[in-house]
XYZ file of C-alpha atoms in Angstrom:
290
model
C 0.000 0.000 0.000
C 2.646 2.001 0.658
C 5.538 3.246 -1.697
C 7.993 1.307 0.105
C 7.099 2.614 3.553
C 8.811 5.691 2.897
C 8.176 8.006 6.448
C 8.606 11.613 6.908
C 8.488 13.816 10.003
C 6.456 17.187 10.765
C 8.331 20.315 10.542
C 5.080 22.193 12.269
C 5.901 24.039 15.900
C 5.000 22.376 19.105
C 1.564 24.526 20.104
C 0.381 23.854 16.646
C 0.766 20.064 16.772
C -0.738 20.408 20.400
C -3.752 22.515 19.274
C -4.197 20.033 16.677
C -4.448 16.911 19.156
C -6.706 18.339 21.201
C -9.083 19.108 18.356
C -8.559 15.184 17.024
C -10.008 13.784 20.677
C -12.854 16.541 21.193
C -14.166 15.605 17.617
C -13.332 11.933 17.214
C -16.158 9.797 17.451
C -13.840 7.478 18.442
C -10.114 6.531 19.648
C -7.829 3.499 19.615
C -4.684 3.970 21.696
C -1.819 1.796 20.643
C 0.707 1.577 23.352
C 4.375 0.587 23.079
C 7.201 0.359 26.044
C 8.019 4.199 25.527
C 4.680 4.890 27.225
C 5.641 3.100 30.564
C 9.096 4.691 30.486
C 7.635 7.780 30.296
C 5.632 7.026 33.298
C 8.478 6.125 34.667
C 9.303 2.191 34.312
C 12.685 2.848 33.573
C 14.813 -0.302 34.194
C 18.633 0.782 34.833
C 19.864 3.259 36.816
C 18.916 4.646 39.907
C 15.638 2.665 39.704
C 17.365 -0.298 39.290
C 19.820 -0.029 41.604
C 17.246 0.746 44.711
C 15.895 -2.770 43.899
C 18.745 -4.990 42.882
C 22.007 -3.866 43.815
C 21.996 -7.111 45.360
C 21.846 -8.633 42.022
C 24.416 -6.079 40.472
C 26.985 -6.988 43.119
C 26.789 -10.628 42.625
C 26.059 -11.055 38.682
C 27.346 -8.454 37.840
C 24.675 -6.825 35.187
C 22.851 -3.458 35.982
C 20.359 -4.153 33.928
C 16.387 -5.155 34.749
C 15.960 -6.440 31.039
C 19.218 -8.437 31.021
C 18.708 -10.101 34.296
C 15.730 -11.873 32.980
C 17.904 -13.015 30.616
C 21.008 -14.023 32.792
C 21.948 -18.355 32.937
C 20.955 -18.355 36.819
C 22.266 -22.088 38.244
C 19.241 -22.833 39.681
C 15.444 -22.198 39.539
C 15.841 -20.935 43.349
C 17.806 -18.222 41.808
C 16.262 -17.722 38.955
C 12.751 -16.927 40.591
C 14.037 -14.981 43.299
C 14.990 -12.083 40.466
C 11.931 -12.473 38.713
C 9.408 -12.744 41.413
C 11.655 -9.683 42.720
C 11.171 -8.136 38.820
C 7.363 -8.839 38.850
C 6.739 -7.712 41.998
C 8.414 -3.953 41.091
C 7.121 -3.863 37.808
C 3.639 -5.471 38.231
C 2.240 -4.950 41.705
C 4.014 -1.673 43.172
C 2.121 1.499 42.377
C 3.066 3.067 38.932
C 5.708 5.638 39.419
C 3.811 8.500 38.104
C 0.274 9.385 37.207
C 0.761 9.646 33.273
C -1.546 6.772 33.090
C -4.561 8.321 34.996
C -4.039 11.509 32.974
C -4.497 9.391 29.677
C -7.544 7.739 30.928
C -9.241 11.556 31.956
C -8.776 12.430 28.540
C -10.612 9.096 27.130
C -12.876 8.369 29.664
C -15.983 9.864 28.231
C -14.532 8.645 25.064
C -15.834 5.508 22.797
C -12.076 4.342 23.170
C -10.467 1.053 23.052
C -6.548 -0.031 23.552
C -3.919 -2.407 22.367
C -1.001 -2.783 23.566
C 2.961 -4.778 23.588
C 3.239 -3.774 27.418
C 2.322 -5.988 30.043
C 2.633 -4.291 33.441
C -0.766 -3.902 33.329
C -0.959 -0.043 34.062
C -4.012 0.862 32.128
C -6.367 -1.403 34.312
C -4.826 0.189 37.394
C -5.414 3.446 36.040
C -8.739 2.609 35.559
C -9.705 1.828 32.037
C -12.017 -0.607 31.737
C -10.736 -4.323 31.628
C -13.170 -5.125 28.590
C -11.454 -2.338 26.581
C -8.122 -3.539 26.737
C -6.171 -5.913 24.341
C -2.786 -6.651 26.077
C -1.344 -8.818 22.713
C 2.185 -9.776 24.356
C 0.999 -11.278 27.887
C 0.778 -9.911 31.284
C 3.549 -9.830 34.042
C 0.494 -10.869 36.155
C 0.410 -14.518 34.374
C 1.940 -17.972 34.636
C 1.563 -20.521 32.419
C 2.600 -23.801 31.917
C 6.449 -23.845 30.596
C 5.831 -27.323 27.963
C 2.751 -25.797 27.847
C 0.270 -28.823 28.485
C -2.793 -26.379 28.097
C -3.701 -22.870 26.642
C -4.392 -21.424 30.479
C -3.260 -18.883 32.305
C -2.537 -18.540 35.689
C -2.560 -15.703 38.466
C 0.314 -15.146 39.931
C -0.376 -12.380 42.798
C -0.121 -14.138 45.880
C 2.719 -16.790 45.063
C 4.766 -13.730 43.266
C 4.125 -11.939 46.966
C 5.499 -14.701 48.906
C 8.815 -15.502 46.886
C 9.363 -11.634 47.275
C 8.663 -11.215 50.905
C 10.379 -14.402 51.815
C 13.625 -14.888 49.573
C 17.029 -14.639 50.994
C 20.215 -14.115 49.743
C 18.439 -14.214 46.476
C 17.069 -17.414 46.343
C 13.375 -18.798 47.080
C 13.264 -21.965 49.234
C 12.249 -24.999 46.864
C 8.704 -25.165 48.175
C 7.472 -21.913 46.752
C 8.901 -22.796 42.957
C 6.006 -22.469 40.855
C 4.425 -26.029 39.132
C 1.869 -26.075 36.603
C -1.678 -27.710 38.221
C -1.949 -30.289 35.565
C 1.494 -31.999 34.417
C 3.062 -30.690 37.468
C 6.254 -29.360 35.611
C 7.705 -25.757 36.137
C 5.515 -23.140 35.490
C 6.760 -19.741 33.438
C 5.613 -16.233 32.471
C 2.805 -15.518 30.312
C 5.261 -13.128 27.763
C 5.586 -13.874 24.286
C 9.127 -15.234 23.476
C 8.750 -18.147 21.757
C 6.299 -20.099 20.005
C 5.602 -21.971 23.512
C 2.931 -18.506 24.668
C -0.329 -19.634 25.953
C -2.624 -17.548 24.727
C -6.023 -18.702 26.862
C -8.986 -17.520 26.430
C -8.881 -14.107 27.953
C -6.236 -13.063 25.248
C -8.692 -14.407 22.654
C -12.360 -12.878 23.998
C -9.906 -9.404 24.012
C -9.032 -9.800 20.773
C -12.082 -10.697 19.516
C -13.484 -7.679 21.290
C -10.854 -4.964 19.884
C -11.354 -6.582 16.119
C -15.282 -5.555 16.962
C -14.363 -2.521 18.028
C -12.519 -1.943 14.628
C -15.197 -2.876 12.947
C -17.583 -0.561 14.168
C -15.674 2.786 13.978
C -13.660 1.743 10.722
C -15.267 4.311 8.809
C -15.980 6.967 11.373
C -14.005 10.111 12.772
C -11.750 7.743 14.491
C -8.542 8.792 15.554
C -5.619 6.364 15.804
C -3.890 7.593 18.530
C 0.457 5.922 18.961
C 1.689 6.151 22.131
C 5.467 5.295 22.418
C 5.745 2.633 19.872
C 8.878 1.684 18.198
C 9.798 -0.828 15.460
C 10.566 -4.030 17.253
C 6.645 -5.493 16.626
C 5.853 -2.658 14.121
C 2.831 -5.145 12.376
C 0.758 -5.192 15.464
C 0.055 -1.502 15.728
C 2.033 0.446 13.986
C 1.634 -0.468 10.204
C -1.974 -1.310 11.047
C -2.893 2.074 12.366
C -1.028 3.761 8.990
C -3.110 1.155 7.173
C -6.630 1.711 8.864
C -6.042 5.545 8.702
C -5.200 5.354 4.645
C -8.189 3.450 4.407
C -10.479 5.905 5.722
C -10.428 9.666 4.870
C -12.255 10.572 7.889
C -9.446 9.124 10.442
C -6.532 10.719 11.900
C -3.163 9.236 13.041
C -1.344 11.011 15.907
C 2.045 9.212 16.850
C 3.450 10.962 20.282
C 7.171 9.321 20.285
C 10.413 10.778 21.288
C 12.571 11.122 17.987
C 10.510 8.380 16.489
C 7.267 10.193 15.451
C 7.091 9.871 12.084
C 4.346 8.118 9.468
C 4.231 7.356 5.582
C 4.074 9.902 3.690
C 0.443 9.004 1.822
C -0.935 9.876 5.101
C 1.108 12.744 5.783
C -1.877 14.909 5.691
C -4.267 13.016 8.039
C -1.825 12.730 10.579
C 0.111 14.377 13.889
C 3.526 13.897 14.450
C 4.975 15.318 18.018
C 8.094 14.080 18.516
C 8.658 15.083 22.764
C 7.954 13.352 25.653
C 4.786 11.949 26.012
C 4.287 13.079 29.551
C 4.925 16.635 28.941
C 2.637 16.130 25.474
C -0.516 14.729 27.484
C -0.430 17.019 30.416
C -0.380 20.166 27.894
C -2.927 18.280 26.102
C -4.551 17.717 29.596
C -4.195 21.751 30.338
């Protein structure tokens, strides 16, 4: 559809593209966020420096990454180990309050809204904002999740209070053996509900949400709806990204607005249905918010 993808950036001044966003959501009849990690960071999810340090210097002394991302990722010896960081991980990143209120300042300007959201995140901050659960389309799992690691089944597990207790009770960062998670049904180890591999259960939450946001789509396709890009980048571009420059070229009455530091950009066959602010979100919704 497009020639080649070729992108280009806006060259109008900040108040302008501002103005312009705020006249998109008063007029829209509706509006499809599309959330990527830049949204959390901007609330504040950050997962080096000073934030990680207050929760794992522990880990950083002993393994020797200062990293939250790479310490999922490190060849722990033992599954002791290896669930104390992540229950520790979960716990921080799932369960603690969100470190700012950027997410309750998105949902006061939706609200009253016909709106609906898809996301790649999966700290779960839009439900604890407040948005409703029935509007929400987390595509990449939930932090909030086991599943079984062969998998034996497509189901999902909570994981509240066993994450709880391996945080609260590990020492020397290791869990003792009897709070080591086991699937219900085949009894072996159970794992997070994040899409790395082809092994993702996706149960039938993930698929009633789907179904629900491919409704949603449905209905609005050819209304004043704007597609509004929150922090996406390019590493799963096809599940929002290229779809929202594909739905908006499609439809004459929709408008793309892509909020993204130094990444706001669209193709340029859309050029003129679209808004490209290229700051941090943050600052962009609490001037919208103003």
């Amino acid at each position: 559809m497009f020639s080649r993808i070729k992108t280009t950036k806006s060259t109008e001044i900040y108040s302008v593209q501002i103005d312009k966003l705020k006249k998109a959501l008063d007029e829209c009849n509706a509006v499809v966020i599309g959330a990527g990690a830049g949204l959390s960071t901007a609330a504040g999810f950050v997962y080096n420096g000073e934030r990680f340090d207050k929760y794992f210097s522990d880990f950083k002394a002993k393994y020797g990454f200062d990293d939250m991302y790479y310490g999922g990722f490190y060849p722990y010896k033992t599954q002791e180990e290896f669930w104390a960081y992540w229950s520790r991980y979960i716990y921080i990143n799932r369960y603690m309050d969100v470190p700012s209120d950027l997410y309750i300042k998105l949902f006061d300007l939706v609200k009253d809204k016909d709106y609906f959201v898809i996301t790649t995140n999966v700290d779960h901050c839009f439900q604890r904002a407040g948005f409703d659960k029935k509007r929400l389309f987390y595509t990449q799992g939930d932090y909030g999740l086991f599943q079984c690691s062969e998998p034996c089944c497509q189901e999902t597990f909570d994981n509240e209070e066993i994450i709880k207790a391996m945080y609260e009770q590990q020492r020397d960062m290791k869990i003792s053996s009897e709070l080591l998670p086991k699937c219900p049904h085949c009894g072996k180890p159970l794992t997070t509900n994040l899409r790395a591999d082809d092994k993702f259960v996706q149960d039938e939450g993930w698929y009633k949400a789907s179904e629900r946001y491919s409704d949603f789509i449905r209905r609005n396709k050819d209304l004043n709806i704007l597609y509004l890009e929150l922090g996406v980048g390019y590493n799963t571009p096809i599940i929002i990204k290229y779809p929202f420059w594909q739905m908006t070229a499609q439809n004459s009455k929709a408008t793309y607005a892509c909020i993204n530091m130094g990444e706001a950009v669209c193709p340029i066959e859309i050029e003129h249905q679209s808004i490209r602010i290229n700051a941090d979100i943050s600052k962009v919704i609490e001037n919208i918010a103003k």
